[in-house]
Short mmCIF file of C-alpha atoms in Angstrom, two decimals:
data_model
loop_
_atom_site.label_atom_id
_atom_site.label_comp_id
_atom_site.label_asym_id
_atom_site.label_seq_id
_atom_site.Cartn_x
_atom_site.Cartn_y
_atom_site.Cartn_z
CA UNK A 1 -13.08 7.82 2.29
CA UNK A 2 -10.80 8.48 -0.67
CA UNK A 3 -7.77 6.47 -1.84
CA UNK A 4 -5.16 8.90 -3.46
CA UNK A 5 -1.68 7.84 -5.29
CA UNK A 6 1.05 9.56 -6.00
CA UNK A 7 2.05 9.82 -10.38
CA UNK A 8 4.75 6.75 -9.36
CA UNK A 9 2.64 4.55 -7.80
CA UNK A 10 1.51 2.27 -10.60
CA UNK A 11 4.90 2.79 -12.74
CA UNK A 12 6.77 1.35 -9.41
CA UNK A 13 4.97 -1.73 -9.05
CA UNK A 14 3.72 -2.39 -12.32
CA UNK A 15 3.94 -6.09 -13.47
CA UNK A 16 5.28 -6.95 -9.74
CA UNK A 17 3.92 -9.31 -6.91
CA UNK A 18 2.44 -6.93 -4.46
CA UNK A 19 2.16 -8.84 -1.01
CA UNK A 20 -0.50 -7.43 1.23
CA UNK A 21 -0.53 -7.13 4.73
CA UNK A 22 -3.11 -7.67 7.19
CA UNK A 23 -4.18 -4.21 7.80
CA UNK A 24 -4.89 -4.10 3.90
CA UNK A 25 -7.68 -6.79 4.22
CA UNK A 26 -9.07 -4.55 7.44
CA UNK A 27 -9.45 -1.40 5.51
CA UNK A 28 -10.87 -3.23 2.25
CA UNK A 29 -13.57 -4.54 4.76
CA UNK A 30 -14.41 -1.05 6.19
CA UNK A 31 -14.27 0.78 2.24
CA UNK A 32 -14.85 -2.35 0.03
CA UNK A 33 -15.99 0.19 -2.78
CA UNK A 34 -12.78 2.43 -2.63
CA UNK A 35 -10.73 -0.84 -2.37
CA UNK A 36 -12.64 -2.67 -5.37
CA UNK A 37 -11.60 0.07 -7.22
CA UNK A 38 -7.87 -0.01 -6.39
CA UNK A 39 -7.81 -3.92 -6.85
CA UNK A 40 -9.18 -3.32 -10.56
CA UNK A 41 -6.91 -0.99 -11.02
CA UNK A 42 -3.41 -2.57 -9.80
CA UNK A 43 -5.04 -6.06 -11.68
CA UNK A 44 -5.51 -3.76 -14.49
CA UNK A 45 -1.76 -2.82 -14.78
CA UNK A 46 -0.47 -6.08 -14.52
CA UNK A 47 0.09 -6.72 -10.51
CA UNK A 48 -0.59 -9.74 -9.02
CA UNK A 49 -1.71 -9.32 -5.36
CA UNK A 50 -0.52 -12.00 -3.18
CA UNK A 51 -0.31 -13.22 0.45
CA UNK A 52 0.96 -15.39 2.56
CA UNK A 53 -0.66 -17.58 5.02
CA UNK A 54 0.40 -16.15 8.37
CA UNK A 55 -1.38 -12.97 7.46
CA UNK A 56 -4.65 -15.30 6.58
CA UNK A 57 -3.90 -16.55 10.15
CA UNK A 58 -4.13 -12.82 11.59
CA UNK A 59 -7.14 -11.81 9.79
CA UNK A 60 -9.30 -15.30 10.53
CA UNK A 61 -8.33 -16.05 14.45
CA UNK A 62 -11.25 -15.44 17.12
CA UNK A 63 -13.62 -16.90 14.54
CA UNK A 64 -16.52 -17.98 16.08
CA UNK A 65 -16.73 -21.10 13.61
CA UNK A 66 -16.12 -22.87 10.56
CA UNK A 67 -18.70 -20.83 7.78
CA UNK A 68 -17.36 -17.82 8.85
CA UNK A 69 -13.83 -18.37 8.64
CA UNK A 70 -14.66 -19.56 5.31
CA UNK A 71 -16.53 -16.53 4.50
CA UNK A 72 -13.19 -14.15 5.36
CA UNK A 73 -10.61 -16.56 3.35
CA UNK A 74 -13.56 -15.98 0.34
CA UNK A 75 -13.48 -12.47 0.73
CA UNK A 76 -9.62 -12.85 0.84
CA UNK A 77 -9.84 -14.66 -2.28
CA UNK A 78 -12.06 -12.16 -4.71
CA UNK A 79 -8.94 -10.01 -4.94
CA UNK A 80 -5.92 -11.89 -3.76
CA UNK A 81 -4.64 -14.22 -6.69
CA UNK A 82 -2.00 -16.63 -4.72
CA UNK A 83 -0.26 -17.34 -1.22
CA UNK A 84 2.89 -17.69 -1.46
CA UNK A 85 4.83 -20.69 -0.51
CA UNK A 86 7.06 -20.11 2.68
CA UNK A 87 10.12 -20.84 1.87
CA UNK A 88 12.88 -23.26 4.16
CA UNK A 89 15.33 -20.91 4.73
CA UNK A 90 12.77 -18.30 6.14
CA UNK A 91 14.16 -18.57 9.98
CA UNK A 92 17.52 -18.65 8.13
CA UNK A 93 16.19 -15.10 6.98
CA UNK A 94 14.63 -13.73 10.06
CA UNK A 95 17.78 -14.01 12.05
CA UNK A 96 19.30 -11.98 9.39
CA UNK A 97 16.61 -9.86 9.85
CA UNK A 98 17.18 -9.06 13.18
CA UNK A 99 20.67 -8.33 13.32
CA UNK A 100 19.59 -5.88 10.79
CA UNK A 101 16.87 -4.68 12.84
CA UNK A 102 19.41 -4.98 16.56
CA UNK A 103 17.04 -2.97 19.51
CA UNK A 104 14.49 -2.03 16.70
CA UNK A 105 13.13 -6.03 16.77
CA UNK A 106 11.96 -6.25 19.82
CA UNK A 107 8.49 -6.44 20.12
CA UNK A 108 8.16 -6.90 16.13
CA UNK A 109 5.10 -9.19 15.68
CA UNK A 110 6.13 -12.33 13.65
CA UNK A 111 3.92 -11.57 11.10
CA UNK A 112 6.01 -8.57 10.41
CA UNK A 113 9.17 -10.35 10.65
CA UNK A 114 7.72 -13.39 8.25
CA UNK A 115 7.11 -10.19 5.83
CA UNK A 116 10.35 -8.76 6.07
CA UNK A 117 11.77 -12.25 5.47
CA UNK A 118 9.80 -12.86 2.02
CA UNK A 119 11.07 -9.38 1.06
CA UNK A 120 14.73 -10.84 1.72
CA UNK A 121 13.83 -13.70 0.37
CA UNK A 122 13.18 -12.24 -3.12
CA UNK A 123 14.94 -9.11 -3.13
CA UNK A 124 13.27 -6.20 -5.26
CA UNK A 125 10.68 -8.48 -6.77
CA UNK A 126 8.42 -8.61 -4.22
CA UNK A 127 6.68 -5.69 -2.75
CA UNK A 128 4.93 -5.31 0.08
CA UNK A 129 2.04 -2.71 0.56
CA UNK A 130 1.84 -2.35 4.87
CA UNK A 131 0.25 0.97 6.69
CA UNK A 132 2.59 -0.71 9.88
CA UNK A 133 5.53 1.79 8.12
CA UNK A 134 6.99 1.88 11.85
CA UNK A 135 8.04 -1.57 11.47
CA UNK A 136 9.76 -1.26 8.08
CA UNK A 137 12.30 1.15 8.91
CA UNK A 138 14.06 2.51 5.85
CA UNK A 139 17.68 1.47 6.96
CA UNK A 140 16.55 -1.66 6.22
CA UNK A 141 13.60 -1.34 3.61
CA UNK A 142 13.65 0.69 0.68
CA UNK A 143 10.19 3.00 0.30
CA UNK A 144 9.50 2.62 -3.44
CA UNK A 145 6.10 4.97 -2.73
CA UNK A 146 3.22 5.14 -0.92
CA UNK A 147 -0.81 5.79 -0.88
CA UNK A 148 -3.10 7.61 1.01
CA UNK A 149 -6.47 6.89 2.84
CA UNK A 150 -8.09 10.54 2.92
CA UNK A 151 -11.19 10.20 6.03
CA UNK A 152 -13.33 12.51 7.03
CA UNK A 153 -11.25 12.93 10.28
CA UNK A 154 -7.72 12.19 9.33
CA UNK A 155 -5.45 10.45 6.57
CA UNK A 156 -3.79 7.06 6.88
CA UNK A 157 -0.71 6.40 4.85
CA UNK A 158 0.34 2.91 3.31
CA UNK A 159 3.60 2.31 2.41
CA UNK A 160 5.15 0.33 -0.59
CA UNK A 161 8.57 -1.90 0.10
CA UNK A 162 11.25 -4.13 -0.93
CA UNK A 163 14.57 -5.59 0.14
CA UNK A 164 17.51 -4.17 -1.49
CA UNK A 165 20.52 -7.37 -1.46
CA UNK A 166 23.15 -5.86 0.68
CA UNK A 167 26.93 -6.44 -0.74
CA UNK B 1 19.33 -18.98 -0.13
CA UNK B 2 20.32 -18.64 -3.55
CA UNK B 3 18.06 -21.74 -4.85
CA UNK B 4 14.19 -20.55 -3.80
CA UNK B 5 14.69 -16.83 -4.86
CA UNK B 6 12.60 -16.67 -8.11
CA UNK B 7 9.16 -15.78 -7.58
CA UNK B 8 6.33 -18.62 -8.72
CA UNK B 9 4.76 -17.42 -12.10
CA UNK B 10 1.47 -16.46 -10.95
CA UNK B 11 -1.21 -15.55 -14.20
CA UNK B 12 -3.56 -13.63 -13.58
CA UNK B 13 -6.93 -15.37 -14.00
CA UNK B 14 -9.52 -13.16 -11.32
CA UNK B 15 -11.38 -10.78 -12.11
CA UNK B 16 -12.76 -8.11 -9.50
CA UNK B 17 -15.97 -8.72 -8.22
CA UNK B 18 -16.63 -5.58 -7.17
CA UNK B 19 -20.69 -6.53 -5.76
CA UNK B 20 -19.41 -10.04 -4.11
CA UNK B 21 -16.48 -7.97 -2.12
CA UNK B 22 -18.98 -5.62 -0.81
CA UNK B 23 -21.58 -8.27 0.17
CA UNK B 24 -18.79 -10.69 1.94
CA UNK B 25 -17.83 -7.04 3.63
CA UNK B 26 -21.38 -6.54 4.96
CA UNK B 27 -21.27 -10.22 6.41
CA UNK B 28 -17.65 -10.16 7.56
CA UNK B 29 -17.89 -6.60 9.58
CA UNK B 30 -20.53 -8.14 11.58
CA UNK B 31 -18.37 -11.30 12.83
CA UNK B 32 -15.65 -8.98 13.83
CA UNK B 33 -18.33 -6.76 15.87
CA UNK B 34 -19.30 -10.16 17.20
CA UNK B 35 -16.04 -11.29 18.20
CA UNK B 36 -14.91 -7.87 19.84
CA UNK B 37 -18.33 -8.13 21.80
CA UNK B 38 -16.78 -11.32 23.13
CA UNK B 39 -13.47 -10.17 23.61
CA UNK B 40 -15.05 -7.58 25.90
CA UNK B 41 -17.26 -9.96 28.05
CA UNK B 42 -14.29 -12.07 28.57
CA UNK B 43 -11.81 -9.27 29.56
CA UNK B 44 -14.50 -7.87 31.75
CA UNK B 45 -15.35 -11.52 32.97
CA UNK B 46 -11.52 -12.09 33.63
CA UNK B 47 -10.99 -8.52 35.80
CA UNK B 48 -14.19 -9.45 38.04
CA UNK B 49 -12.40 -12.90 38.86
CA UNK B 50 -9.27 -11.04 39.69
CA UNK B 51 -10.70 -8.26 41.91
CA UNK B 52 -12.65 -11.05 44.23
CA UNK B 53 -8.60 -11.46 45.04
CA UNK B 54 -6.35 -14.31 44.48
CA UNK B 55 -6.41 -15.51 47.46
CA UNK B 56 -10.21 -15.92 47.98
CA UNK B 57 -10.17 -18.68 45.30
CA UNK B 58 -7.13 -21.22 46.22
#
């Protein structure tokens, strides 16, 4: 497998907080080499990869027991530097969200809408780097860029957001 | 939601350990094959119940 970026990938997000998803902890499990190398790099240009705990939540439940869910929030924590705190008005945000969203919420996990809320939350600061791109729709997101997961049989795209304040 | 809207300043300290997040992969891929081995027993544990029909067990 082969990670490819486009030439504004790093300028876009450099010296930002780059929230990862859940599906970005999957794939750096299945290509920890290709992903090591990405980590170093986005460290290397001054982004701070962060989470938040519902997406630790995701990743750890149907653990079988307590040394193994330590073992995932460890590998979690080689390349993630913080969780950030959720903040009080998040519900306040989510119902936002979902006017926003109207027939496109339903069935939205609430991960994805605790995502979309932190991108509210801190408009154009944050970033979050998802491959779920159907359930950032661009109405409502703005696509900064993207990157690319090259396999042998097929190519898996990962898309880059924020929340744009609305006047 | 105008107070809470800065970002906490987050420095950053790690550095990648490249041969530690391959290892912890290794170990980790193996739960998850573990725990959809599981997943399967029970789903296939919960259809058998359900096709002796309801009925047969109240």
């Amino acid at each position: 497998m082969r990670i490819t970026i486009p030439e504004d990938f790093l300028p876009s997000i450099k010296n930002k907080h780059l929230l990862l998803d859940t599906c970005v902890f999957i794939d750096a499990l299945l290509n920890p080499g290709e992903f090591g190398g990405l980590f170093e790099t986005l460290r290397n240009n001054g982004i701070i990869l962060v989470t938040i705990e519902p997406v630790l939540i995701e990743f750890v439940q149907g653990t079988f027991d307590e040394k193994k869910m330590n073992d995932k929030k460890e590998f979690i924590d080689t390349f993630v530097e913080s969780y950030l705190p959720i903040p009080k008005t998040l519900f306040t945000n989510i119902e936002r969200l979902l006017l926003e969203y109207r027939e496109d919420g339903k069935g939205l996990s609430m991960t994805d809408l605790i995502l979309g809320a932190m991108l509210m939350q801190f408009p154009s600061n944050l970033l979050l780097l998802t491959k779920n791109t159907t359930e950032f729709p661009t109405n409502i997101f703005t696509l900064s860029t993207h990157m690319n997961l090259l396999h042998r049989k097929g190519i898996h795209s990962y898309g880059v957001y924020y929340y744009e304040s609305k006047k | 939601m105008q107070e809470e809207n800065k970002l906490p300043v987050i420095v950053i300290k790690k550095k990648i350990d490249k041969l530690k997040l391959e290892k912890l992969a290794k170990k980790i891929k193996k739960y998850f094959e573990e725990e959809e081995r599981y997943l399967g027993k029970t789903r296939e544990q919960n259809e058998n119940n359900y096709s002796r029909g309801f009925f047969t067990l109240y």
